[in-house]
Coordinates of C-alpha atoms in Angstrom, one line a residue:
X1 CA 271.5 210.6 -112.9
X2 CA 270.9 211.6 -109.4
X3 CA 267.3 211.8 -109.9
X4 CA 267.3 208.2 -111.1
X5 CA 269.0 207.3 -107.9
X6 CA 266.8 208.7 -105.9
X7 CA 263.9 207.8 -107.4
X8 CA 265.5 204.1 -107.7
X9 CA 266.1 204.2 -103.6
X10 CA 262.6 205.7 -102.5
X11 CA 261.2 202.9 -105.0
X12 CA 263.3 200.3 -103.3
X13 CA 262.8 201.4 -100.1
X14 CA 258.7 201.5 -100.9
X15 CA 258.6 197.8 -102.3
X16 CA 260.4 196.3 -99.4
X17 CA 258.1 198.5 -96.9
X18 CA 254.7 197.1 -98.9
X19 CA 256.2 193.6 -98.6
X20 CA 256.3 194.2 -94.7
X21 CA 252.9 195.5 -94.3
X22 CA 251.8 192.5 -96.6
X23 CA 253.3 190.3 -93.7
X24 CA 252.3 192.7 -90.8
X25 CA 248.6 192.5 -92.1
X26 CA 247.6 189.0 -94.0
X27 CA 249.9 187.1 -91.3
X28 CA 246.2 187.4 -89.0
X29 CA 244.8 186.4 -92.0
X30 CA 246.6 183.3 -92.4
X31 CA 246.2 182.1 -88.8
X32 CA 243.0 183.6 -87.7
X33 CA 241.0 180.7 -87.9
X34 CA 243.2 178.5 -86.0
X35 CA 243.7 180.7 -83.3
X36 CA 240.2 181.3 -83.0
X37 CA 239.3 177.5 -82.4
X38 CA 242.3 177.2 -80.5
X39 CA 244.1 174.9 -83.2
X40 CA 247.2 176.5 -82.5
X41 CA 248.3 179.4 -79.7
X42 CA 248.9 183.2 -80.5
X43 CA 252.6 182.8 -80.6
X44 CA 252.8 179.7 -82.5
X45 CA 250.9 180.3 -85.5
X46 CA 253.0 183.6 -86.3
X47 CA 256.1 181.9 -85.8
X48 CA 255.0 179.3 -88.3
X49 CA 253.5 181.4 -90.8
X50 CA 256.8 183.4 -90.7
X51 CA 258.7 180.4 -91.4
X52 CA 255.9 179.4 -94.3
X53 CA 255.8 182.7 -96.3
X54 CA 259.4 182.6 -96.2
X55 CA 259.6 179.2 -97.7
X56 CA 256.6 179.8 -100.6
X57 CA 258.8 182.6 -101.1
X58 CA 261.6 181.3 -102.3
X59 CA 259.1 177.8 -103.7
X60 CA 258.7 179.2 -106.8
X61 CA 259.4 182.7 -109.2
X62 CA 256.7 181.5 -111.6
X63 CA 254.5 184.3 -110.9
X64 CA 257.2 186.9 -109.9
X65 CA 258.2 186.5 -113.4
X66 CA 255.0 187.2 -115.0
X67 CA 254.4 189.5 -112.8
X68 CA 258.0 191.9 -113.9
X69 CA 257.2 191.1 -118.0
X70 CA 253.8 192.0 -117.7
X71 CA 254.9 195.3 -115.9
X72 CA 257.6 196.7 -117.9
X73 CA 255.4 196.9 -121.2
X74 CA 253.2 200.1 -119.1
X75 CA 256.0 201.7 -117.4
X76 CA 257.9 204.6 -119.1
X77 CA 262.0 204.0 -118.9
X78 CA 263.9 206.1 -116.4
X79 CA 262.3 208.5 -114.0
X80 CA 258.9 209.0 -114.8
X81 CA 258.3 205.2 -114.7
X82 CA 259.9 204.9 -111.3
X83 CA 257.9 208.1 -110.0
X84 CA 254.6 206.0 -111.7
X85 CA 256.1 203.0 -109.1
X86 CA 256.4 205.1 -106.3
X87 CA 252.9 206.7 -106.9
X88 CA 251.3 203.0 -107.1
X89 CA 253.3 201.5 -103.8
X90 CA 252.6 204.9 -101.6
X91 CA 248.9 204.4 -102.3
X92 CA 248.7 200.9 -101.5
X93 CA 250.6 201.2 -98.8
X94 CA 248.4 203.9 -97.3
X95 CA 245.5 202.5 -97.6
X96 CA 246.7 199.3 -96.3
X97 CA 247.4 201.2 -93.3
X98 CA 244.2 202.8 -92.7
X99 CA 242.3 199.3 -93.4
X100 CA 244.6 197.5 -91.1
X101 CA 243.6 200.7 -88.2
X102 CA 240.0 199.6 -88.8
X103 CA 240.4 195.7 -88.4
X104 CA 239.0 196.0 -92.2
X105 CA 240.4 192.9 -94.0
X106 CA 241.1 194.1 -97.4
X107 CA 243.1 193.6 -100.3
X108 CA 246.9 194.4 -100.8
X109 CA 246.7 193.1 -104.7
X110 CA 244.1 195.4 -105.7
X111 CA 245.4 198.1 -104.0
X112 CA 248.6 197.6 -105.5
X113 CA 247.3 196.8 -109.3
X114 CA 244.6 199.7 -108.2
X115 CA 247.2 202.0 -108.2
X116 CA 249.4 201.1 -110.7
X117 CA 246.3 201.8 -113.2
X118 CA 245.7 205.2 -111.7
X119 CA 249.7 205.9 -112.1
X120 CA 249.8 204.9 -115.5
X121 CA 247.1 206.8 -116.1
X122 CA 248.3 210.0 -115.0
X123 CA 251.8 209.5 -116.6
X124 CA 249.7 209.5 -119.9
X125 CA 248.4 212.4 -119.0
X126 CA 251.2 214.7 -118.2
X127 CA 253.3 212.6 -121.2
X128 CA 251.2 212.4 -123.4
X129 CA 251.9 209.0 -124.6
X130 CA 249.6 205.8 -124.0
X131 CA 250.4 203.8 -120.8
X132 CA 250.4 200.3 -122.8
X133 CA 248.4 198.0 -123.8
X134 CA 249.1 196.0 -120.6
X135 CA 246.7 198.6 -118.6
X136 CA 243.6 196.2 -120.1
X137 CA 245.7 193.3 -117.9
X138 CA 246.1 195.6 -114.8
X139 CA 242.6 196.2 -115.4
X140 CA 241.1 193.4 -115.8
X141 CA 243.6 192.0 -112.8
X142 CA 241.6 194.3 -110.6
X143 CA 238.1 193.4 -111.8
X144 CA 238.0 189.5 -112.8
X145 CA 239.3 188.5 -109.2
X146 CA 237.5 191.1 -106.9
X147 CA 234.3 189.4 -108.4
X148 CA 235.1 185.7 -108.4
X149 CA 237.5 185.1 -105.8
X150 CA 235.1 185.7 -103.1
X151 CA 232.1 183.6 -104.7
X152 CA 234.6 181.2 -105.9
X153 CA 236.1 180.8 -102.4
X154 CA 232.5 181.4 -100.5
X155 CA 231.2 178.7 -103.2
X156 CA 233.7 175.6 -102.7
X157 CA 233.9 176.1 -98.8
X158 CA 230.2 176.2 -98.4
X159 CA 229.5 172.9 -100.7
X160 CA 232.7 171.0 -99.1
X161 CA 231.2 171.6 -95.4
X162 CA 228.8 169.3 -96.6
X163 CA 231.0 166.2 -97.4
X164 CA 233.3 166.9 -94.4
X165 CA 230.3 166.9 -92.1
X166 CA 229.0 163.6 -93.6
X167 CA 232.3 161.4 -93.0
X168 CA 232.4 162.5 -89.3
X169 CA 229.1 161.7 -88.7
X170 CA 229.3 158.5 -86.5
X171 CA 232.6 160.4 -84.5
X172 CA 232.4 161.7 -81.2
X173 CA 232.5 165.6 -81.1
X174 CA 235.4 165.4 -78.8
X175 CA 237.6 163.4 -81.9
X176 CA 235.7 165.3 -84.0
X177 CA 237.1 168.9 -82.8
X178 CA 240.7 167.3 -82.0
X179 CA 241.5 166.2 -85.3
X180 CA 240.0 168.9 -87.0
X181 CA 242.5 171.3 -84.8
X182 CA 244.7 168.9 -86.1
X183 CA 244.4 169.6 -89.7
X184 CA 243.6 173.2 -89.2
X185 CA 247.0 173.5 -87.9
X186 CA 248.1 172.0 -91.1
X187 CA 245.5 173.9 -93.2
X188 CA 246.8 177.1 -91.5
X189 CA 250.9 176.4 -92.7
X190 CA 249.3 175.8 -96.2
X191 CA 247.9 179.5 -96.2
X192 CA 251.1 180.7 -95.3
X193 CA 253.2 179.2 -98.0
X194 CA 250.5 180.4 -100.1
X195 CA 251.0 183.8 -99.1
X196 CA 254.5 183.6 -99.9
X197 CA 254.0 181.8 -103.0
X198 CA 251.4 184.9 -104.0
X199 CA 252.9 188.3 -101.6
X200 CA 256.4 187.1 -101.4
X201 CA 256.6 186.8 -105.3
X202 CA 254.5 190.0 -105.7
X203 CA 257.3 192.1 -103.4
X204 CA 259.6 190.6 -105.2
X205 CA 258.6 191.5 -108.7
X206 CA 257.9 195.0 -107.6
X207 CA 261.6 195.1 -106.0
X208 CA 262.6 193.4 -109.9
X209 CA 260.6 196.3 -111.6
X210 CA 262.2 199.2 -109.4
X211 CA 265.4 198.1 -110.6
X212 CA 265.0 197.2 -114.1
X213 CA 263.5 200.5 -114.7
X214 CA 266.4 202.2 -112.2
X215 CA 268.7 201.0 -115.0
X216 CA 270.2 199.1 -112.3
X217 CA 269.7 195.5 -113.7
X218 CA 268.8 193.8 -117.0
X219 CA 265.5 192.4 -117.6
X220 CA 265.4 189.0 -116.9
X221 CA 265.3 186.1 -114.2
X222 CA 264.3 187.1 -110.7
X223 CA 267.5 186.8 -108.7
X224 CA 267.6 184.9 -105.7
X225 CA 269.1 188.0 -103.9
X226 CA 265.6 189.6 -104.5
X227 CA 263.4 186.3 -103.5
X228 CA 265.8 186.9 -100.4
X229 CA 265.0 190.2 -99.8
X230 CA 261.2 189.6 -100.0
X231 CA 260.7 186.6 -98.8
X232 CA 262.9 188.7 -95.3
X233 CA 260.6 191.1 -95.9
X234 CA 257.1 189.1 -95.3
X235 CA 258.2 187.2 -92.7
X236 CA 259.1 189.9 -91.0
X237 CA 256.2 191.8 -91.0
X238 CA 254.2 188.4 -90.0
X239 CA 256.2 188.4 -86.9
X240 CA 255.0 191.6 -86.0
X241 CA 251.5 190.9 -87.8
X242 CA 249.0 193.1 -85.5
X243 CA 245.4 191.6 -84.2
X244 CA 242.6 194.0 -85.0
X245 CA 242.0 192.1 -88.2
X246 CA 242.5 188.7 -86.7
X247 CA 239.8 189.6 -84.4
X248 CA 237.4 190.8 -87.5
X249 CA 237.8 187.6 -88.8
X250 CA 237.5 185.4 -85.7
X251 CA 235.0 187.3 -83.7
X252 CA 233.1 189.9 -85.6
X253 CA 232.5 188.3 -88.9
X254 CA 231.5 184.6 -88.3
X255 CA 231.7 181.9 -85.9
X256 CA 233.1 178.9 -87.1
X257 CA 234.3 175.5 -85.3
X258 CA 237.4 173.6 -86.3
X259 CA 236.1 171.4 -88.6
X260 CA 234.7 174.6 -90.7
X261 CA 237.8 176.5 -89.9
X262 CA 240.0 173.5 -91.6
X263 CA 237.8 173.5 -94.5
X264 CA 237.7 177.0 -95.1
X265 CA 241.6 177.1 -94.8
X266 CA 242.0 174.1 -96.9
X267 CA 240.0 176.1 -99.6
X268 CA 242.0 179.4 -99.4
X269 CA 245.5 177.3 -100.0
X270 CA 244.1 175.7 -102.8
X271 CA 243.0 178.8 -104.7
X272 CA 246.4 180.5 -103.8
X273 CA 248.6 177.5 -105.3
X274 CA 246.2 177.4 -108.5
X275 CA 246.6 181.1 -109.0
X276 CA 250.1 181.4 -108.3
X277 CA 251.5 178.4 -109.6
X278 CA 249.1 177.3 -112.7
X279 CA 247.7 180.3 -113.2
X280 CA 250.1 183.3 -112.9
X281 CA 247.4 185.3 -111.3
X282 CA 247.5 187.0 -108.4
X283 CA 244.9 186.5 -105.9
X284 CA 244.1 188.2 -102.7
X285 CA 245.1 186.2 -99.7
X286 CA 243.3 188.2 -97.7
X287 CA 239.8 188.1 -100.0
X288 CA 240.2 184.3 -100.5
X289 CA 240.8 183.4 -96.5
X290 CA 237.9 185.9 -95.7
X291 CA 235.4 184.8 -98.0
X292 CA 236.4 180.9 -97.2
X293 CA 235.9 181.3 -93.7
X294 CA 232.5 183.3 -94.2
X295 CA 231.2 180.4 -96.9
X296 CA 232.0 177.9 -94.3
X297 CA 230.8 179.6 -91.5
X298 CA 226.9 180.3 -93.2
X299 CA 226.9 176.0 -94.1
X300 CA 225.2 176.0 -90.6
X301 CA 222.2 174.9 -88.9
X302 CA 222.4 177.9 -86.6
X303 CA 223.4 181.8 -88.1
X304 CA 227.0 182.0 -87.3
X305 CA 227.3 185.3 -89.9
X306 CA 227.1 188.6 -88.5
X307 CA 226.0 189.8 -91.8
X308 CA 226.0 193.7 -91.2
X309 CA 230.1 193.0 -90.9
X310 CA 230.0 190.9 -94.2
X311 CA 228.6 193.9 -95.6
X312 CA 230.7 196.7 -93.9
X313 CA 233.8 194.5 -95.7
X314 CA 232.3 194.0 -98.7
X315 CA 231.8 198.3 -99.2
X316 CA 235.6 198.4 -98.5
X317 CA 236.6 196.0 -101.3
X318 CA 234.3 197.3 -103.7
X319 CA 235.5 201.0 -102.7
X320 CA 239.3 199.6 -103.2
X321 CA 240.1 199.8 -106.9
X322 CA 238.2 203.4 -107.0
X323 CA 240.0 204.9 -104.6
X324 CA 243.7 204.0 -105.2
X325 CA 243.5 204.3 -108.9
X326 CA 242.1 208.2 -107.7
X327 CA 244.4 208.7 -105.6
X328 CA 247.2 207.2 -107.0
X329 CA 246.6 209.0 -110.3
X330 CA 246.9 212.3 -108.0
X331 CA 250.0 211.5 -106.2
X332 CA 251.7 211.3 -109.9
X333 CA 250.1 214.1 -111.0
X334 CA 251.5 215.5 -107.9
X335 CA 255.0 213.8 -108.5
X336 CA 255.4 214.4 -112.0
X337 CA 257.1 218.3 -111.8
X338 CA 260.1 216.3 -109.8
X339 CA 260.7 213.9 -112.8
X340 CA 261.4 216.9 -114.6
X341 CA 263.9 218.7 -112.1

């Protein structure tokens, strides 16, 4: 019984720390654009994406709910599913750090779903016992979205730059640029409730998971004490969100104006509310903002896309899924002999 406590604490302790470094990293994510093109100041648009995430949040448990049934079919009861947990969110977690220390954008999803595959994996290794059928979901959670959410998103941004440009074609560029600050602004608070409505559920399943398998609550509804805790969580990590990635995105990536900017940002929302809401799939805030602004970025008469970064960001996502299932799959290999103190 004390193991399981343990175990239950570290694996509390690991969710709410993933949900902050969700915040701390996507929260440049969310407002890079508009700060960029100067649609909205430094210290505004973190302010306002804190409030967001916290609201999308607590919007909806549609997908946290999904989320905790499709994830307690894998995991082993007791300790050994908890040290599989723990296993998935230290890997995520650490190689969110070390992409966040390189001003990589990359994905928090993957690396979480990455891991959990590479966990399960080795718990069917030292158990003996197959991981579940769900691992083909986990799988395939991984794989479907790291290949069409960034053509889906570089797609629909491209082709809408083309419209958007046509109905301000008579405008001045000086009404031009201010309304499209305008709406970036807007476009910009949409991206934060959509990272609540997709990293604020996700934190919270995880947090759901840790204690269902902790024996410390029953399966069922997410509580609104664990929305509460992740939605705390995000936000406050998007107050403290660092800048190296908001300058990958704004500087080293593409240059965009605030017409493009809106567009892209408009875009991303829309694919985070589908997935989250109609869906129940999570999505990569960070892959669908990223590959948004890019698409409407290269819809130019002038090159705007520093390619070679593209590139350089596009090795990182593809190297994602490899490395935290390895990984992951050796910490709980590693873990495994202290399930069985």
């Amino acid at each position: 019984m004390e193991a399981m406590t343990v175990f239950t604490a570290i694996g509390i302790i690991l969710a709410m720390g993933y949900g902050v470094l969700n915040g701390f990293r996507d929260a440049s994510t969310a407002v890079a654009a508009a700060v960029r093109t100067r649609a909205m100041t430094p210290g505004m648009a973190v302010a306002v994406a804190a409030i967001f995430a916290f609201i999308g949040t607590f919007a909806s448990t549609s997908l946290g709910s999904f989320l905790v049934q499709r994830l307690e079919i894998p995991l082993h009861d007791g300790v050994p599913g908890l040290a599989l947990l723990i296993s998935a969110l230290l890997t995520a977690g650490g190689w969110g750090l070390y992409c966040w220390w390189r001003g990589i954008p990359a994905s928090s999803t993957h690396a979480l779903i990455s891991g959990l595959v590479g966990a399960s994996v080795a718990t069917t290794l030292t158990s003996g016992e197959p991981a579940g059928a769900s691992l083909l979901f986990l799988a395939l959670g991984v794989l479907l979205p790291l290949l069409l959410t960034p053509l889906l998103a570089f797609g629909l941004s491209y082709v809408l730059v083309i419209p958007a440009t046509w109905l301000v074609r008579h405008d001045t560029a000086k009404d031009v640029s201010v309304r499209s600050q305008i709406g970036q602004a807007i476009s910009s608070c949409a991206v934060a409730l959509g990272l609540g409505l997709q990293d604020g559920q996700r934190t919270g399943a995880m947090i759901a998971v840790v204690l269902i398998t902790g024996h410390v609550i029953e399966p069922g509804p997410i509580s609104w004490t664990i929305q509460l805790t992740a939605a705390s969580c995000l936000a406050l990590g998007v107050l403290f969100g660092g800048w190296r990635i908001t300058h990958t995105l704004g500087h080293r990536l593409v240059k965009i104006d605030p017409l493009r900017g809106m567009v892209a940002q408009s875009v991303a929302s829309l694919m985070l509310y589908v997935g989250a809401l109609a869906l129940h799939l999570p999505l990569s805030t960070t892959q669908s903002v990223t590959s948004a602004i890019v698409g409407a970025g290269a819809n130019q008469r002038f090159e705007s896309v520093r390619w070679r970064s593209v590139l350089r960001v596009l090795r990182i996502w593809l190297a994602t899924p490899v490395v935290c299932a390895v990984v992951a799959a050796i910490i709980g290999l590693a873990v495994y002999p202290l399930t069985q103190l």
